């Protein structure tokens, strides 16, 4: 079993990256937050979890042991596959997931694209006593260097959001709303920073609607 990868970053995509390890290009899927810490041509390391199915073997990469542990616990929930588990970690940091699971906060999980009220309640029910808060605070990742030009990150951010489950229309509206609230992102933002801010604003918006 492959538990970690250490090598040179060959490429970084919207939802995956490739590390060259001893001459082999090892591809893995990861959250935008984890990918933001990897830079092409530089040394990189991720912890990994391998999901084996009849027709495929897929690696998933994580910046911390806590992210990997939460991911693997989520996979034990009925109806939650690796893509949905990764989407949860794209929206929430591991400690937020732990707190939501231990307090029965099903609304936190409805902020994730693809999880409705029923699914959220099932997740909370099945996670009872499986995830316990550690008291840790969320840790951010360094943003990639800003690109020149006006909003050069827009297409990549929209592609990442639609890949996580939002429609193109909703994704574009969310990005525009984020820029309106954080205008400094329009010129100085990066793919990672804009995506992180947009996911945060989407979560806040869904919380407001659910509280009505």
PDB file of C-alpha atoms in Angstrom:
ATOM      1  CA  UNK A   1       0.000   0.000   0.000  1.00  0.00           C
ATOM      2  CA  UNK A   2       1.306   3.469  -0.898  1.00  0.00           C
ATOM      3  CA  UNK A   3       1.039   5.662   2.206  1.00  0.00           C
ATOM      4  CA  UNK A   4       2.962   8.724   0.998  1.00  0.00           C
ATOM      5  CA  UNK A   5       4.710  10.218  -2.014  1.00  0.00           C
ATOM      6  CA  UNK A   6       7.860  12.338  -1.990  1.00  0.00           C
ATOM      7  CA  UNK A   7       9.375  13.693  -5.176  1.00  0.00           C
ATOM      8  CA  UNK A   8       9.435  16.529  -7.672  1.00  0.00           C
ATOM      9  CA  UNK A   9       6.158  18.136  -8.668  1.00  0.00           C
ATOM     10  CA  UNK A  10       5.711  17.404 -12.370  1.00  0.00           C
ATOM     11  CA  UNK A  11       2.337  19.069 -12.822  1.00  0.00           C
ATOM     12  CA  UNK A  12      -0.572  20.513 -10.855  1.00  0.00           C
ATOM     13  CA  UNK A  13      -4.115  20.458 -12.235  1.00  0.00           C
ATOM     14  CA  UNK A  14      -7.429  21.658 -10.880  1.00  0.00           C
ATOM     15  CA  UNK A  15      -8.148  18.493  -8.920  1.00  0.00           C
ATOM     16  CA  UNK A  16      -4.987  16.427  -9.259  1.00  0.00           C
ATOM     17  CA  UNK A  17      -1.206  16.578  -9.374  1.00  0.00           C
ATOM     18  CA  UNK A  18       1.681  14.400 -10.515  1.00  0.00           C
ATOM     19  CA  UNK A  19       4.811  13.775  -8.456  1.00  0.00           C
ATOM     20  CA  UNK A  20       7.876  12.199 -10.076  1.00  0.00           C
ATOM     21  CA  UNK A  21       9.102   9.555  -7.645  1.00  0.00           C
ATOM     22  CA  UNK A  22      12.207   7.520  -8.603  1.00  0.00           C
ATOM     23  CA  UNK A  23      11.480   8.071 -12.282  1.00  0.00           C
ATOM     24  CA  UNK A  24       7.770   7.234 -12.033  1.00  0.00           C
ATOM     25  CA  UNK A  25       5.031   9.839 -12.466  1.00  0.00           C
ATOM     26  CA  UNK A  26       2.549   9.244  -9.647  1.00  0.00           C
ATOM     27  CA  UNK A  27      -0.828  10.925 -10.184  1.00  0.00           C
ATOM     28  CA  UNK A  28      -3.210  11.593  -7.299  1.00  0.00           C
ATOM     29  CA  UNK A  29      -6.422  13.527  -6.699  1.00  0.00           C
ATOM     30  CA  UNK A  30      -6.544  16.174  -3.985  1.00  0.00           C
ATOM     31  CA  UNK A  31      -8.437  19.195  -2.670  1.00  0.00           C
ATOM     32  CA  UNK A  32      -7.652  22.715  -3.947  1.00  0.00           C
ATOM     33  CA  UNK A  33      -6.125  23.481  -0.546  1.00  0.00           C
ATOM     34  CA  UNK A  34      -3.651  20.599  -0.788  1.00  0.00           C
ATOM     35  CA  UNK A  35      -2.814  21.372  -4.414  1.00  0.00           C
ATOM     36  CA  UNK A  36      -2.136  25.020  -3.532  1.00  0.00           C
ATOM     37  CA  UNK A  37       0.879  23.882  -1.532  1.00  0.00           C
ATOM     38  CA  UNK A  38       2.483  22.123  -4.512  1.00  0.00           C
ATOM     39  CA  UNK A  39       4.561  24.034  -7.060  1.00  0.00           C
ATOM     40  CA  UNK A  40       5.767  22.666 -10.379  1.00  0.00           C
ATOM     41  CA  UNK A  41       9.478  21.861 -10.449  1.00  0.00           C
ATOM     42  CA  UNK A  42       9.806  21.952  -6.669  1.00  0.00           C
ATOM     43  CA  UNK A  43      10.017  19.142  -4.134  1.00  0.00           C
ATOM     44  CA  UNK A  44       6.676  17.996  -2.795  1.00  0.00           C
ATOM     45  CA  UNK A  45       5.270  15.452  -0.376  1.00  0.00           C
ATOM     46  CA  UNK A  46       1.759  14.219   0.276  1.00  0.00           C
ATOM     47  CA  UNK A  47       0.233  11.508   2.406  1.00  0.00           C
ATOM     48  CA  UNK A  48      -1.908   9.179   0.338  1.00  0.00           C
ATOM     49  CA  UNK A  49      -4.859   6.850   0.494  1.00  0.00           C
ATOM     50  CA  UNK A  50      -5.499   4.308  -2.250  1.00  0.00           C
ATOM     51  CA  UNK A  51      -9.048   3.435  -3.235  1.00  0.00           C
ATOM     52  CA  UNK A  52      -9.204   0.084  -5.033  1.00  0.00           C
ATOM     53  CA  UNK A  53     -12.170  -0.900  -7.155  1.00  0.00           C
ATOM     54  CA  UNK A  54     -12.749  -3.723  -9.605  1.00  0.00           C
ATOM     55  CA  UNK A  55     -11.743  -1.592 -12.568  1.00  0.00           C
ATOM     56  CA  UNK A  56      -9.415   0.990 -11.046  1.00  0.00           C
ATOM     57  CA  UNK A  57      -6.882   1.956  -8.388  1.00  0.00           C
ATOM     58  CA  UNK A  58      -6.902   5.646  -7.503  1.00  0.00           C
ATOM     59  CA  UNK A  59      -4.567   7.589  -5.235  1.00  0.00           C
ATOM     60  CA  UNK A  60      -5.761  10.533  -3.160  1.00  0.00           C
ATOM     61  CA  UNK A  61      -3.272  12.967  -1.665  1.00  0.00           C
ATOM     62  CA  UNK A  62      -3.417  14.953   1.582  1.00  0.00           C
ATOM     63  CA  UNK A  63      -1.310  17.618   3.211  1.00  0.00           C
ATOM     64  CA  UNK A  64      -1.848  16.287   6.740  1.00  0.00           C
ATOM     65  CA  UNK A  65      -2.542  13.045   8.547  1.00  0.00           C
ATOM     66  CA  UNK A  66      -5.789  14.528   9.888  1.00  0.00           C
ATOM     67  CA  UNK A  67      -7.102  15.182   6.360  1.00  0.00           C
ATOM     68  CA  UNK A  68      -6.361  11.608   5.350  1.00  0.00           C
ATOM     69  CA  UNK A  69      -7.971  10.175   8.479  1.00  0.00           C
ATOM     70  CA  UNK A  70     -11.180  12.183   8.020  1.00  0.00           C
ATOM     71  CA  UNK A  71     -11.275  11.200   4.336  1.00  0.00           C
ATOM     72  CA  UNK A  72     -10.993   7.494   5.161  1.00  0.00           C
ATOM     73  CA  UNK A  73     -13.637   7.700   7.891  1.00  0.00           C
ATOM     74  CA  UNK A  74     -16.007   9.437   5.458  1.00  0.00           C
ATOM     75  CA  UNK A  75     -15.513   6.582   2.998  1.00  0.00           C
ATOM     76  CA  UNK A  76     -17.074   4.295   5.596  1.00  0.00           C
ATOM     77  CA  UNK A  77     -20.379   6.165   5.366  1.00  0.00           C
ATOM     78  CA  UNK A  78     -22.933   4.539   3.074  1.00  0.00           C
ATOM     79  CA  UNK A  79     -23.415   6.535  -0.099  1.00  0.00           C
ATOM     80  CA  UNK A  80     -20.175   8.489   0.293  1.00  0.00           C
ATOM     81  CA  UNK A  81     -17.557   7.730  -2.344  1.00  0.00           C
ATOM     82  CA  UNK A  82     -14.060   9.188  -2.656  1.00  0.00           C
ATOM     83  CA  UNK A  83     -15.133  12.108  -4.830  1.00  0.00           C
ATOM     84  CA  UNK A  84     -17.792  13.202  -2.322  1.00  0.00           C
ATOM     85  CA  UNK A  85     -15.443  12.670   0.632  1.00  0.00           C
ATOM     86  CA  UNK A  86     -12.878  14.884  -1.116  1.00  0.00           C
ATOM     87  CA  UNK A  87     -15.577  17.497  -1.780  1.00  0.00           C
ATOM     88  CA  UNK A  88     -16.333  17.606   1.962  1.00  0.00           C
ATOM     89  CA  UNK A  89     -12.674  18.397   2.643  1.00  0.00           C
ATOM     90  CA  UNK A  90     -12.660  20.997  -0.137  1.00  0.00           C
ATOM     91  CA  UNK A  91     -15.414  22.892   1.684  1.00  0.00           C
ATOM     92  CA  UNK A  92     -14.501  22.172   5.321  1.00  0.00           C
ATOM     93  CA  UNK A  93     -11.185  21.715   7.101  1.00  0.00           C
ATOM     94  CA  UNK A  94     -10.845  18.404   9.036  1.00  0.00           C
ATOM     95  CA  UNK A  95     -11.569  19.947  12.442  1.00  0.00           C
ATOM     96  CA  UNK A  96     -14.821  21.499  11.169  1.00  0.00           C
ATOM     97  CA  UNK A  97     -15.897  18.068   9.930  1.00  0.00           C
ATOM     98  CA  UNK A  98     -15.053  16.551  13.319  1.00  0.00           C
ATOM     99  CA  UNK A  99     -17.034  19.201  15.189  1.00  0.00           C
ATOM    100  CA  UNK A 100     -20.026  18.886  12.843  1.00  0.00           C
ATOM    101  CA  UNK A 101     -20.053  15.109  13.219  1.00  0.00           C
ATOM    102  CA  UNK A 102     -19.744  15.158  17.011  1.00  0.00           C
ATOM    103  CA  UNK A 103     -22.382  17.872  17.534  1.00  0.00           C
ATOM    104  CA  UNK A 104     -24.869  16.491  15.015  1.00  0.00           C
ATOM    105  CA  UNK A 105     -24.605  19.566  12.791  1.00  0.00           C
ATOM    106  CA  UNK A 106     -26.062  18.104   9.603  1.00  0.00           C
ATOM    107  CA  UNK A 107     -26.439  21.579   8.059  1.00  0.00           C
ATOM    108  CA  UNK A 108     -22.653  21.801   7.789  1.00  0.00           C
ATOM    109  CA  UNK A 109     -22.675  18.872   5.376  1.00  0.00           C
ATOM    110  CA  UNK A 110     -25.445  20.350   3.199  1.00  0.00           C
ATOM    111  CA  UNK A 111     -22.950  23.074   2.249  1.00  0.00           C
ATOM    112  CA  UNK A 112     -21.130  20.444   0.196  1.00  0.00           C
ATOM    113  CA  UNK A 113     -22.362  20.057  -3.419  1.00  0.00           C
ATOM    114  CA  UNK A 114     -24.068  16.705  -3.850  1.00  0.00           C
ATOM    115  CA  UNK A 115     -25.168  16.335  -0.222  1.00  0.00           C
ATOM    116  CA  UNK A 116     -28.809  17.064   0.513  1.00  0.00           C
ATOM    117  CA  UNK A 117     -30.623  17.148   3.882  1.00  0.00           C
ATOM    118  CA  UNK A 118     -31.245  13.379   3.893  1.00  0.00           C
ATOM    119  CA  UNK A 119     -27.677  12.553   3.028  1.00  0.00           C
ATOM    120  CA  UNK A 120     -26.376  15.010   5.613  1.00  0.00           C
ATOM    121  CA  UNK A 121     -28.483  13.427   8.360  1.00  0.00           C
ATOM    122  CA  UNK A 122     -27.235   9.978   7.362  1.00  0.00           C
ATOM    123  CA  UNK A 123     -23.635  11.149   7.456  1.00  0.00           C
ATOM    124  CA  UNK A 124     -24.032  12.628  10.932  1.00  0.00           C
ATOM    125  CA  UNK A 125     -25.773   9.491  12.169  1.00  0.00           C
ATOM    126  CA  UNK A 126     -23.092   7.152  10.833  1.00  0.00           C
ATOM    127  CA  UNK A 127     -20.221   9.355  12.017  1.00  0.00           C
ATOM    128  CA  UNK A 128     -21.389   9.401  15.624  1.00  0.00           C
ATOM    129  CA  UNK A 129     -18.418   8.554  17.894  1.00  0.00           C
ATOM    130  CA  UNK A 130     -16.169   8.021  14.848  1.00  0.00           C
ATOM    131  CA  UNK A 131     -14.833  11.578  14.579  1.00  0.00           C
ATOM    132  CA  UNK A 132     -13.935  13.477  17.743  1.00  0.00           C
ATOM    133  CA  UNK A 133     -12.759  17.118  17.747  1.00  0.00           C
ATOM    134  CA  UNK A 134      -9.062  17.514  18.490  1.00  0.00           C
ATOM    135  CA  UNK A 135      -9.178  21.177  19.467  1.00  0.00           C
ATOM    136  CA  UNK A 136      -6.904  22.089  16.569  1.00  0.00           C
ATOM    137  CA  UNK A 137      -7.458  25.195  14.492  1.00  0.00           C
ATOM    138  CA  UNK A 138      -7.608  25.222  10.704  1.00  0.00           C
ATOM    139  CA  UNK A 139      -4.265  25.754   9.009  1.00  0.00           C
ATOM    140  CA  UNK A 140      -4.063  27.469   5.637  1.00  0.00           C
ATOM    141  CA  UNK A 141      -1.764  26.830   2.707  1.00  0.00           C
ATOM    142  CA  UNK A 142       0.420  29.337   0.910  1.00  0.00           C
ATOM    143  CA  UNK A 143      -1.089  30.827  -2.191  1.00  0.00           C
ATOM    144  CA  UNK A 144       0.542  30.347  -5.546  1.00  0.00           C
ATOM    145  CA  UNK A 145       2.178  33.460  -7.063  1.00  0.00           C
ATOM    146  CA  UNK A 146      -0.294  35.856  -8.657  1.00  0.00           C
ATOM    147  CA  UNK A 147      -0.617  35.703 -12.425  1.00  0.00           C
ATOM    148  CA  UNK A 148      -0.491  38.786 -14.610  1.00  0.00           C
ATOM    149  CA  UNK A 149      -3.564  40.200 -16.290  1.00  0.00           C
ATOM    150  CA  UNK A 150      -7.163  40.784 -15.302  1.00  0.00           C
ATOM    151  CA  UNK A 151      -8.661  37.820 -13.472  1.00  0.00           C
ATOM    152  CA  UNK A 152      -6.486  35.229 -15.291  1.00  0.00           C
ATOM    153  CA  UNK A 153      -7.647  32.665 -12.756  1.00  0.00           C
ATOM    154  CA  UNK A 154     -11.348  32.873 -13.658  1.00  0.00           C
ATOM    155  CA  UNK A 155     -11.573  29.882 -16.028  1.00  0.00           C
ATOM    156  CA  UNK A 156      -9.646  27.579 -13.698  1.00  0.00           C
ATOM    157  CA  UNK A 157     -11.688  28.585 -10.658  1.00  0.00           C
ATOM    158  CA  UNK A 158     -14.959  28.023 -12.531  1.00  0.00           C
ATOM    159  CA  UNK A 159     -13.721  24.638 -13.758  1.00  0.00           C
ATOM    160  CA  UNK A 160     -12.814  23.640 -10.212  1.00  0.00           C
ATOM    161  CA  UNK A 161     -16.217  24.685  -8.838  1.00  0.00           C
ATOM    162  CA  UNK A 162     -18.166  22.872 -11.548  1.00  0.00           C
ATOM    163  CA  UNK A 163     -15.986  19.834 -10.892  1.00  0.00           C
ATOM    164  CA  UNK A 164     -17.106  19.983  -7.259  1.00  0.00           C
ATOM    165  CA  UNK A 165     -20.768  19.930  -8.287  1.00  0.00           C
ATOM    166  CA  UNK A 166     -21.959  23.500  -8.812  1.00  0.00           C
ATOM    167  CA  UNK A 167     -23.520  24.514 -12.129  1.00  0.00           C
ATOM    168  CA  UNK A 168     -21.519  26.886 -14.309  1.00  0.00           C
ATOM    169  CA  UNK A 169     -24.094  29.638 -13.745  1.00  0.00           C
ATOM    170  CA  UNK A 170     -24.028  29.264  -9.947  1.00  0.00           C
ATOM    171  CA  UNK A 171     -20.245  29.006  -9.942  1.00  0.00           C
ATOM    172  CA  UNK A 172     -19.816  32.232 -11.918  1.00  0.00           C
ATOM    173  CA  UNK A 173     -22.320  34.063  -9.710  1.00  0.00           C
ATOM    174  CA  UNK A 174     -20.486  32.850  -6.605  1.00  0.00           C
ATOM    175  CA  UNK A 175     -17.138  34.099  -7.919  1.00  0.00           C
ATOM    176  CA  UNK A 176     -18.620  37.495  -8.864  1.00  0.00           C
ATOM    177  CA  UNK A 177     -20.195  37.809  -5.396  1.00  0.00           C
ATOM    178  CA  UNK A 178     -16.872  36.909  -3.791  1.00  0.00           C
ATOM    179  CA  UNK A 179     -15.035  39.580  -5.794  1.00  0.00           C
ATOM    180  CA  UNK A 180     -17.683  42.125  -4.810  1.00  0.00           C
ATOM    181  CA  UNK A 181     -17.041  41.370  -1.125  1.00  0.00           C
ATOM    182  CA  UNK A 182     -13.257  41.042  -1.550  1.00  0.00           C
ATOM    183  CA  UNK A 183     -12.350  43.397  -4.436  1.00  0.00           C
ATOM    184  CA  UNK A 184      -8.621  43.008  -3.789  1.00  0.00           C
ATOM    185  CA  UNK A 185      -8.832  39.489  -5.235  1.00  0.00           C
ATOM    186  CA  UNK A 186      -9.615  40.832  -8.709  1.00  0.00           C
ATOM    187  CA  UNK A 187      -6.008  41.954  -9.237  1.00  0.00           C
ATOM    188  CA  UNK A 188      -3.967  40.128  -6.603  1.00  0.00           C
ATOM    189  CA  UNK A 189      -5.913  36.870  -6.366  1.00  0.00           C
ATOM    190  CA  UNK A 190      -4.625  33.447  -7.367  1.00  0.00           C
ATOM    191  CA  UNK A 191      -6.510  30.293  -8.328  1.00  0.00           C
ATOM    192  CA  UNK A 192      -6.037  28.934  -4.811  1.00  0.00           C
ATOM    193  CA  UNK A 193      -6.967  32.109  -2.923  1.00  0.00           C
ATOM    194  CA  UNK A 194     -10.046  32.906  -5.044  1.00  0.00           C
ATOM    195  CA  UNK A 195     -11.269  29.312  -4.877  1.00  0.00           C
ATOM    196  CA  UNK A 196     -10.833  29.235  -1.094  1.00  0.00           C
ATOM    197  CA  UNK A 197     -12.694  32.545  -0.646  1.00  0.00           C
ATOM    198  CA  UNK A 198     -15.488  31.494  -3.009  1.00  0.00           C
ATOM    199  CA  UNK A 199     -16.022  28.200  -1.179  1.00  0.00           C
ATOM    200  CA  UNK A 200     -16.211  30.145   2.086  1.00  0.00           C
ATOM    201  CA  UNK A 201     -18.794  32.577   0.673  1.00  0.00           C
ATOM    202  CA  UNK A 202     -20.839  29.711  -0.772  1.00  0.00           C
ATOM    203  CA  UNK A 203     -20.916  28.067   2.633  1.00  0.00           C
ATOM    204  CA  UNK A 204     -21.991  31.299   4.334  1.00  0.00           C
ATOM    205  CA  UNK A 205     -24.743  31.831   1.778  1.00  0.00           C
ATOM    206  CA  UNK A 206     -26.167  28.364   2.238  1.00  0.00           C
ATOM    207  CA  UNK A 207     -26.072  28.824   6.027  1.00  0.00           C
ATOM    208  CA  UNK A 208     -28.068  32.047   5.718  1.00  0.00           C
ATOM    209  CA  UNK A 209     -30.706  30.424   3.493  1.00  0.00           C
ATOM    210  CA  UNK A 210     -31.073  27.385   5.732  1.00  0.00           C
ATOM    211  CA  UNK A 211     -31.564  29.625   8.742  1.00  0.00           C
ATOM    212  CA  UNK A 212     -34.550  31.445   7.270  1.00  0.00           C
TER     213      UNK A 212
END
